[in-house]
mmCIF file of C-alpha atoms and ligand atoms in Angstrom:
data_model
loop_
_atom_site.group_PDB
_atom_site.id
_atom_site.type_symbol
_atom_site.label_atom_id
_atom_site.label_comp_id
_atom_site.label_asym_id
_atom_site.label_seq_id
_atom_site.Cartn_x
_atom_site.Cartn_y
_atom_site.Cartn_z
ATOM 1 C CA UNK A 1 -67.509 224.799 185.241
ATOM 2 C CA UNK A 2 -70.240 227.218 184.221
ATOM 3 C CA UNK A 3 -72.979 229.157 185.928
ATOM 4 C CA UNK A 4 -76.622 228.877 184.941
ATOM 5 C CA UNK A 5 -78.910 231.628 186.096
ATOM 6 C CA UNK A 6 -82.507 230.388 185.947
ATOM 7 C CA UNK A 7 -84.534 233.534 186.433
ATOM 8 C CA UNK A 8 -86.668 236.425 185.301
ATOM 9 C CA UNK A 9 -86.282 238.625 182.248
ATOM 10 C CA UNK A 10 -88.189 241.898 182.418
ATOM 11 C CA UNK A 11 -88.797 244.969 180.356
ATOM 12 C CA UNK A 12 -88.245 247.785 182.872
ATOM 13 C CA UNK A 13 -90.259 250.994 182.418
ATOM 14 C CA UNK A 14 -88.340 253.473 184.557
ATOM 15 C CA UNK A 15 -90.077 256.739 185.472
ATOM 16 C CA UNK A 16 -88.114 259.621 187.018
ATOM 17 C CA UNK A 17 -90.307 261.150 189.704
ATOM 18 C CA UNK A 18 -90.075 263.826 192.344
ATOM 19 C CA UNK A 19 -91.435 261.416 194.953
ATOM 20 C CA UNK A 20 -93.123 258.004 194.892
ATOM 21 C CA UNK A 21 -96.780 258.256 193.934
ATOM 22 C CA UNK A 22 -99.112 258.175 196.962
ATOM 23 C CA UNK A 23 -102.470 256.454 197.383
ATOM 24 C CA UNK A 24 -105.098 258.400 195.417
ATOM 25 C CA UNK A 25 -102.481 260.703 193.824
ATOM 26 C CA UNK A 26 -101.949 261.256 190.093
ATOM 27 C CA UNK A 27 -98.352 262.237 189.480
ATOM 28 C CA UNK A 28 -96.583 263.361 186.320
ATOM 29 C CA UNK A 29 -93.157 261.877 185.761
ATOM 30 C CA UNK A 30 -90.127 263.793 184.439
ATOM 31 C CA UNK A 31 -89.075 261.049 182.007
ATOM 32 C CA UNK A 32 -89.663 257.476 180.915
ATOM 33 C CA UNK A 33 -86.880 255.152 179.823
ATOM 34 C CA UNK A 34 -87.138 251.513 178.839
ATOM 35 C CA UNK A 35 -84.365 249.188 180.023
ATOM 36 C CA UNK A 36 -83.642 245.487 180.051
ATOM 37 C CA UNK A 37 -84.069 244.143 183.571
ATOM 38 C CA UNK A 38 -85.402 241.390 185.779
ATOM 39 C CA UNK A 39 -83.343 240.092 188.658
ATOM 40 C CA UNK A 40 -82.398 237.000 186.660
ATOM 41 C CA UNK A 41 -81.282 238.865 183.559
ATOM 42 C CA UNK A 42 -79.380 241.445 185.628
ATOM 43 C CA UNK A 43 -77.540 238.745 187.561
ATOM 44 C CA UNK A 44 -76.689 236.869 184.362
ATOM 45 C CA UNK A 45 -75.236 240.021 182.841
ATOM 46 C CA UNK A 46 -73.239 240.768 185.996
ATOM 47 C CA UNK A 47 -71.904 237.187 186.042
ATOM 48 C CA UNK A 48 -70.849 237.348 182.404
ATOM 49 C CA UNK A 49 -69.259 240.774 182.861
ATOM 50 C CA UNK A 50 -67.413 239.406 185.899
ATOM 51 C CA UNK A 51 -65.730 237.000 183.508
ATOM 52 C CA UNK A 52 -67.377 233.588 183.924
ATOM 53 C CA UNK A 53 -69.151 231.331 181.418
ATOM 54 C CA UNK A 54 -72.809 232.209 181.982
ATOM 55 C CA UNK A 55 -75.998 230.626 180.651
ATOM 56 C CA UNK A 56 -79.386 232.154 181.219
ATOM 57 C CA UNK A 57 -82.545 230.007 181.467
ATOM 58 C CA UNK A 58 -86.039 231.455 181.523
ATOM 59 C CA UNK A 59 -88.943 232.574 179.332
ATOM 60 C CA UNK A 60 -89.978 235.664 177.390
ATOM 61 C CA UNK A 61 -92.725 236.578 174.947
ATOM 62 C CA UNK A 62 -92.169 237.772 171.378
ATOM 63 C CA UNK A 63 -92.025 241.367 172.680
ATOM 64 C CA UNK A 64 -88.882 240.574 174.660
ATOM 65 C CA UNK A 65 -86.571 239.497 171.856
ATOM 66 C CA UNK A 66 -84.402 242.592 172.365
ATOM 67 C CA UNK A 67 -83.538 241.288 175.833
ATOM 68 C CA UNK A 68 -81.790 238.313 174.216
ATOM 69 C CA UNK A 69 -79.600 240.622 172.168
ATOM 70 C CA UNK A 70 -78.616 242.616 175.250
ATOM 71 C CA UNK A 71 -77.652 239.450 177.106
ATOM 72 C CA UNK A 72 -75.727 238.081 174.154
ATOM 73 C CA UNK A 73 -73.853 241.376 173.772
ATOM 74 C CA UNK A 74 -72.756 240.997 177.379
ATOM 75 C CA UNK A 75 -71.551 237.440 176.684
ATOM 76 C CA UNK A 76 -74.457 235.435 178.124
ATOM 77 C CA UNK A 77 -75.477 232.196 176.388
ATOM 78 C CA UNK A 78 -79.255 232.396 175.777
ATOM 79 C CA UNK A 79 -79.873 228.928 174.285
ATOM 80 C CA UNK A 80 -81.992 228.021 177.338
ATOM 81 C CA UNK A 81 -84.353 230.989 177.021
ATOM 82 C CA UNK A 82 -87.755 229.902 175.695
ATOM 83 C CA UNK A 83 -89.780 232.310 173.532
ATOM 84 C CA UNK A 84 -93.523 231.931 174.114
ATOM 85 C CA UNK A 85 -95.933 233.008 171.395
ATOM 86 C CA UNK A 86 -99.017 233.416 173.587
ATOM 87 C CA UNK A 87 -97.623 235.226 176.633
ATOM 88 C CA UNK A 88 -96.021 238.613 177.011
ATOM 89 C CA UNK A 89 -92.631 239.232 178.572
ATOM 90 C CA UNK A 90 -92.543 240.119 182.270
ATOM 91 C CA UNK A 91 -92.280 243.796 183.037
ATOM 92 C CA UNK A 92 -91.561 246.186 185.856
ATOM 93 C CA UNK A 93 -92.886 249.681 186.492
ATOM 94 C CA UNK A 94 -90.074 251.425 188.343
ATOM 95 C CA UNK A 95 -90.311 254.808 190.023
ATOM 96 C CA UNK A 96 -86.900 256.388 190.535
ATOM 97 C CA UNK A 97 -86.906 259.388 192.911
ATOM 98 C CA UNK A 98 -84.541 262.336 193.463
ATOM 99 C CA UNK A 99 -82.476 260.410 196.018
ATOM 100 C CA UNK A 100 -81.917 257.577 193.554
ATOM 101 C CA UNK A 101 -84.200 255.226 195.488
ATOM 102 C CA UNK A 102 -86.795 253.149 193.687
ATOM 103 C CA UNK A 103 -90.025 251.256 194.125
ATOM 104 C CA UNK A 104 -91.023 248.492 191.749
ATOM 105 C CA UNK A 105 -94.305 246.995 190.557
ATOM 106 C CA UNK A 106 -93.895 243.637 188.791
ATOM 107 C CA UNK A 107 -95.948 241.847 186.180
ATOM 108 C CA UNK A 108 -94.725 238.228 185.924
ATOM 109 C CA UNK A 109 -95.864 237.390 182.375
ATOM 110 C CA UNK A 110 -93.644 234.717 180.789
ATOM 111 C CA UNK A 111 -91.548 234.518 183.983
ATOM 112 C CA UNK A 112 -94.498 232.763 185.611
ATOM 113 C CA UNK A 113 -94.983 230.283 182.769
ATOM 114 C CA UNK A 114 -91.947 228.031 183.379
ATOM 115 C CA UNK A 115 -92.798 224.355 182.828
ATOM 116 C CA UNK A 116 -91.289 221.228 184.406
ATOM 117 C CA UNK A 117 -90.328 219.984 180.919
ATOM 118 C CA UNK A 118 -88.362 223.196 180.442
ATOM 119 C CA UNK A 119 -86.636 222.683 183.800
ATOM 120 C CA UNK A 120 -85.719 219.088 182.864
ATOM 121 C CA UNK A 121 -84.288 220.289 179.578
ATOM 122 C CA UNK A 122 -82.138 222.924 181.303
ATOM 123 C CA UNK A 123 -80.954 220.395 183.901
ATOM 124 C CA UNK A 124 -79.966 218.100 181.053
ATOM 125 C CA UNK A 125 -77.480 220.766 179.957
ATOM 126 C CA UNK A 126 -75.939 221.181 183.420
ATOM 127 C CA UNK A 127 -73.059 219.208 184.855
ATOM 128 C CA UNK A 128 -72.251 218.255 188.439
ATOM 129 C CA UNK A 129 -70.400 221.136 190.083
ATOM 130 C CA UNK A 130 -71.940 223.837 187.874
ATOM 131 C CA UNK A 131 -73.394 226.795 189.808
ATOM 132 C CA UNK A 132 -77.116 227.545 189.615
ATOM 133 C CA UNK A 133 -78.215 231.075 190.541
ATOM 134 C CA UNK A 134 -81.866 231.657 191.508
ATOM 135 C CA UNK A 135 -84.065 234.558 192.594
ATOM 136 C CA UNK A 136 -87.798 234.616 193.329
ATOM 137 C CA UNK A 137 -89.375 236.000 190.157
ATOM 138 C CA UNK A 138 -90.194 232.720 188.375
ATOM 139 C CA UNK A 139 -92.506 229.791 189.116
ATOM 140 C CA UNK A 140 -91.434 226.129 189.675
ATOM 141 C CA UNK A 141 -88.626 227.140 192.055
ATOM 142 C CA UNK A 142 -89.124 224.142 194.355
ATOM 143 C CA UNK A 143 -88.887 221.719 191.439
ATOM 144 C CA UNK A 144 -85.782 223.525 190.145
ATOM 145 C CA UNK A 145 -84.038 223.345 193.545
ATOM 146 C CA UNK A 146 -84.887 219.640 193.940
ATOM 147 C CA UNK A 147 -83.630 218.740 190.469
ATOM 148 C CA UNK A 148 -80.484 220.843 190.890
ATOM 149 C CA UNK A 149 -79.695 219.158 194.200
ATOM 150 C CA UNK A 150 -80.120 215.733 192.648
ATOM 151 C CA UNK A 151 -77.801 216.725 189.833
ATOM 152 C CA UNK A 152 -75.090 217.933 192.254
ATOM 153 C CA UNK A 153 -75.223 221.612 191.294
ATOM 154 C CA UNK A 154 -74.054 224.352 193.686
ATOM 155 C CA UNK A 155 -77.186 226.335 194.470
ATOM 156 C CA UNK A 156 -77.081 230.101 195.005
ATOM 157 C CA UNK A 157 -80.308 231.684 196.244
ATOM 158 C CA UNK A 158 -81.124 235.375 196.274
ATOM 159 C CA UNK A 159 -84.607 235.165 197.879
ATOM 160 C CA UNK A 160 -85.846 238.363 196.323
ATOM 161 C CA UNK A 161 -88.592 239.522 196.163
ATOM 162 C CA UNK A 162 -89.326 237.756 199.435
ATOM 163 C CA UNK A 163 -92.660 236.003 199.923
ATOM 164 C CA UNK A 164 -94.072 232.860 201.499
ATOM 165 C CA UNK A 165 -92.926 230.714 198.529
ATOM 166 C CA UNK A 166 -89.332 231.051 199.717
ATOM 167 C CA UNK A 167 -90.073 229.474 203.083
ATOM 168 C CA UNK A 168 -91.598 226.467 201.359
ATOM 169 C CA UNK A 169 -88.409 225.778 199.356
ATOM 170 C CA UNK A 170 -86.020 222.999 200.400
ATOM 171 C CA UNK A 171 -83.648 225.642 201.775
ATOM 172 C CA UNK A 172 -81.299 223.028 203.239
ATOM 173 C CA UNK A 173 -80.086 222.386 199.668
ATOM 174 C CA UNK A 174 -78.901 225.965 199.226
ATOM 175 C CA UNK A 175 -75.103 226.458 199.221
ATOM 176 C CA UNK A 176 -75.003 230.265 199.078
ATOM 177 C CA UNK A 177 -77.606 232.668 200.469
ATOM 178 C CA UNK A 178 -77.309 236.210 199.083
ATOM 179 C CA UNK A 179 -79.869 238.238 201.021
ATOM 180 C CA UNK A 180 -80.658 241.415 202.933
ATOM 181 C CA UNK A 181 -81.746 241.707 206.549
ATOM 182 C CA UNK A 182 -85.486 241.768 205.760
ATOM 183 C CA UNK A 183 -85.219 238.555 203.733
ATOM 184 C CA UNK A 184 -83.076 236.943 206.455
ATOM 185 C CA UNK A 185 -85.624 237.966 209.087
ATOM 186 C CA UNK A 186 -88.483 236.484 207.110
ATOM 187 C CA UNK A 187 -86.674 233.184 206.558
ATOM 188 C CA UNK A 188 -86.065 233.049 210.324
ATOM 189 C CA UNK A 189 -89.631 234.175 211.013
ATOM 190 C CA UNK A 190 -88.583 237.154 213.089
ATOM 191 C CA UNK A 191 -89.136 240.878 212.885
ATOM 192 C CA UNK A 192 -86.128 243.072 212.264
ATOM 193 C CA UNK A 193 -86.036 246.030 214.654
ATOM 194 C CA UNK A 194 -84.004 249.181 214.076
ATOM 195 C CA UNK A 195 -80.467 248.826 215.412
ATOM 196 C CA UNK A 196 -80.621 245.004 215.163
ATOM 197 C CA UNK A 197 -77.421 243.017 215.727
ATOM 198 C CA UNK A 198 -76.257 242.157 212.213
ATOM 199 C CA UNK A 199 -73.752 239.485 213.121
ATOM 200 C CA UNK A 200 -76.260 237.813 215.410
ATOM 201 C CA UNK A 201 -78.738 237.700 212.502
ATOM 202 C CA UNK A 202 -76.086 236.067 210.304
ATOM 203 C CA UNK A 203 -75.236 233.575 213.056
ATOM 204 C CA UNK A 204 -78.894 232.639 213.468
ATOM 205 C CA UNK A 205 -79.028 231.835 209.747
ATOM 206 C CA UNK A 206 -75.789 229.844 210.017
ATOM 207 C CA UNK A 207 -77.357 227.785 212.800
ATOM 208 C CA UNK A 208 -80.238 226.853 210.483
ATOM 209 C CA UNK A 209 -78.007 226.262 207.443
ATOM 210 C CA UNK A 210 -74.603 225.285 208.873
ATOM 211 C CA UNK A 211 -73.100 224.178 205.558
ATOM 212 C CA UNK A 212 -74.102 227.246 203.606
ATOM 213 C CA UNK A 213 -72.266 230.481 202.935
ATOM 214 C CA UNK A 214 -74.259 233.498 204.084
ATOM 215 C CA UNK A 215 -73.785 236.906 202.486
ATOM 216 C CA UNK A 216 -75.926 239.465 204.279
ATOM 217 C CA UNK A 217 -76.174 242.667 202.248
ATOM 218 C CA UNK A 218 -76.788 245.849 204.230
ATOM 219 C CA UNK A 219 -76.985 248.624 201.622
ATOM 220 C CA UNK A 220 -74.833 251.610 202.571
ATOM 221 C CA UNK A 221 -73.500 249.664 205.557
ATOM 222 C CA UNK A 222 -71.842 247.097 203.316
ATOM 223 C CA UNK A 223 -72.208 243.341 203.678
ATOM 224 C CA UNK A 224 -71.333 240.550 206.078
ATOM 225 C CA UNK A 225 -69.749 237.309 204.852
ATOM 226 C CA UNK A 226 -70.104 234.160 206.964
ATOM 227 C CA UNK A 227 -69.105 230.549 206.533
ATOM 228 C CA UNK A 228 -67.977 227.854 208.960
ATOM 229 C CA UNK A 229 -64.449 229.248 209.089
ATOM 230 C CA UNK A 230 -64.757 232.998 208.980
ATOM 231 C CA UNK A 231 -66.935 236.041 209.404
ATOM 232 C CA UNK A 232 -66.016 239.485 208.153
ATOM 233 C CA UNK A 233 -67.619 242.758 207.082
ATOM 234 C CA UNK A 234 -67.124 244.289 203.648
ATOM 235 C CA UNK A 235 -67.706 248.016 203.731
ATOM 236 C CA UNK A 236 -69.526 249.767 200.905
ATOM 237 C CA UNK A 237 -67.886 252.394 198.684
ATOM 238 C CA UNK A 238 -69.377 255.878 199.025
ATOM 239 C CA UNK A 239 -70.823 257.291 195.798
ATOM 240 C CA UNK A 240 -73.567 259.682 194.762
ATOM 241 C CA UNK A 241 -76.567 257.458 194.000
ATOM 242 C CA UNK A 242 -78.509 258.099 190.792
ATOM 243 C CA UNK A 243 -80.470 254.847 190.672
ATOM 244 C CA UNK A 244 -80.109 251.884 193.028
ATOM 245 C CA UNK A 245 -81.969 249.485 190.680
ATOM 246 C CA UNK A 246 -79.917 246.299 190.109
ATOM 247 C CA UNK A 247 -77.251 247.219 192.683
ATOM 248 C CA UNK A 248 -78.019 244.004 194.586
ATOM 249 C CA UNK A 249 -78.033 241.981 191.356
ATOM 250 C CA UNK A 250 -74.644 243.426 190.429
ATOM 251 C CA UNK A 251 -73.317 242.487 193.864
ATOM 252 C CA UNK A 252 -74.582 238.894 193.549
ATOM 253 C CA UNK A 253 -73.237 238.452 190.010
ATOM 254 C CA UNK A 254 -69.804 239.863 190.795
ATOM 255 C CA UNK A 255 -69.471 237.936 194.065
ATOM 256 C CA UNK A 256 -70.390 234.552 192.557
ATOM 257 C CA UNK A 257 -68.346 235.424 189.460
ATOM 258 C CA UNK A 258 -65.337 236.033 191.706
ATOM 259 C CA UNK A 259 -65.851 232.735 193.540
ATOM 260 C CA UNK A 260 -66.069 230.862 190.225
ATOM 261 C CA UNK A 261 -62.894 232.554 189.025
ATOM 262 C CA UNK A 262 -61.165 231.219 192.145
ATOM 263 C CA UNK A 263 -60.694 234.566 193.898
ATOM 264 C CA UNK A 264 -60.267 234.495 197.689
ATOM 265 C CA UNK A 265 -63.632 235.315 199.287
ATOM 266 C CA UNK A 266 -62.444 238.676 200.600
ATOM 267 C CA UNK A 267 -61.431 239.712 197.110
ATOM 268 C CA UNK A 268 -64.721 238.479 195.634
ATOM 269 C CA UNK A 269 -66.629 240.517 198.241
ATOM 270 C CA UNK A 270 -64.559 243.604 197.489
ATOM 271 C CA UNK A 271 -65.138 243.227 193.726
ATOM 272 C CA UNK A 272 -68.875 242.860 194.369
ATOM 273 C CA UNK A 273 -68.927 245.972 196.491
ATOM 274 C CA UNK A 274 -67.000 248.020 193.911
ATOM 275 C CA UNK A 275 -69.209 246.810 191.051
ATOM 276 C CA UNK A 276 -72.449 247.633 192.854
ATOM 277 C CA UNK A 277 -71.129 251.082 193.853
ATOM 278 C CA UNK A 278 -70.504 251.831 190.172
ATOM 279 C CA UNK A 279 -73.966 250.503 189.235
ATOM 280 C CA UNK A 280 -75.796 252.946 191.532
ATOM 281 C CA UNK A 281 -74.143 255.931 189.840
ATOM 282 C CA UNK A 282 -75.960 255.066 186.590
ATOM 283 C CA UNK A 283 -79.601 254.977 185.539
ATOM 284 C CA UNK A 284 -81.315 251.708 184.661
ATOM 285 C CA UNK A 285 -81.019 248.054 185.609
ATOM 286 C CA UNK A 286 -78.714 245.962 183.411
ATOM 287 C CA UNK A 287 -77.225 248.960 181.513
ATOM 288 C CA UNK A 288 -75.803 250.183 184.843
ATOM 289 C CA UNK A 289 -73.707 247.033 185.401
ATOM 290 C CA UNK A 290 -70.003 247.771 184.846
ATOM 291 C CA UNK A 291 -67.516 245.605 182.958
ATOM 292 C CA UNK A 292 -64.690 243.882 184.833
ATOM 293 C CA UNK A 293 -61.992 246.315 183.691
ATOM 294 C CA UNK A 294 -63.868 249.278 185.174
ATOM 295 C CA UNK A 295 -64.364 247.424 188.451
ATOM 296 C CA UNK A 296 -60.679 246.531 188.653
ATOM 297 C CA UNK A 297 -59.434 249.984 187.737
ATOM 298 C CA UNK A 298 -61.735 252.379 189.568
ATOM 299 C CA UNK A 299 -60.430 254.164 192.648
ATOM 300 C CA UNK A 300 -62.966 255.596 195.056
HETATM 301 O O1 LIG B 1 -83.418 244.043 190.980
HETATM 302 C C1 LIG B 1 -83.885 244.967 190.032
HETATM 303 C C2 LIG B 1 -84.908 244.333 189.141
HETATM 304 O O2 LIG B 1 -86.044 244.012 189.907
HETATM 305 C C3 LIG B 1 -85.422 245.228 188.036
HETATM 306 O O3 LIG B 1 -84.636 245.143 186.871
HETATM 307 C C4 LIG B 1 -86.864 244.777 187.850
HETATM 308 O O4 LIG B 1 -87.122 244.187 186.621
HETATM 309 C C5 LIG B 1 -87.135 243.829 189.016
HETATM 310 O O5 LIG B 1 -87.119 242.520 188.635
#
């Protein structure tokens, strides 16, 4: 059984700033670094580092060839990545402030040029029972979910970045939702107020998708796991944050990686939490994702 992550590949331009630039303001940055990123690529790298056979599917332009090398170095199979000659690779302008928080501006580029023929080709390389991991940075998501369901794949959805396209997906086909409270609220069409009841939010999602696993990520407050048999909270590990970019992607990759390796869910959640804690102590998206040995050996 393998995992196919069908998702974005971005060139991340990360600017260190004192504060996020305001409307009408011109701000000098302290540094610029270029990293491999994109929620899809990050999750593929986390999955491969977590120790499972991982294929990445998606599209880049000629300018993104170095992203392939970075994925391959991490152990990801890139045979299903299409290189387009007339479109540039997706990119992200990331501001990283003194607290380690970020804000991100995306340009879709090749990520938004996925074709149905490409999807059919990828599906042809999948087998029943394989896991398919999706985010919301590529086009043709509805077609991908429909084809994956028909093929009997286990569908994992991280509905990020959230927008109206997510609500139009056949969400009943999703087996695992990996999402934060804002995304959960938007799927349920409700506003999240401060001090909201986290378990109640998870339960409301479970009522809509009773056969799915729900993993509600809550940043510093950890994450809640819910399925038909159990509900529990995984606390987060306390670290000094340098850059939170890709922390969520690391969590998703390590959690699903753990499930595919047959770990008990509590252990998979703990691994995911450890891995994402390590990731926030380092600058950059995919370069911040730790290898399995570090995750297993670190003590907080
Ligand atoms: O989740 C982090 C990622 O979001 C970045 O790598 C950036 O490319 C955006 O897709």
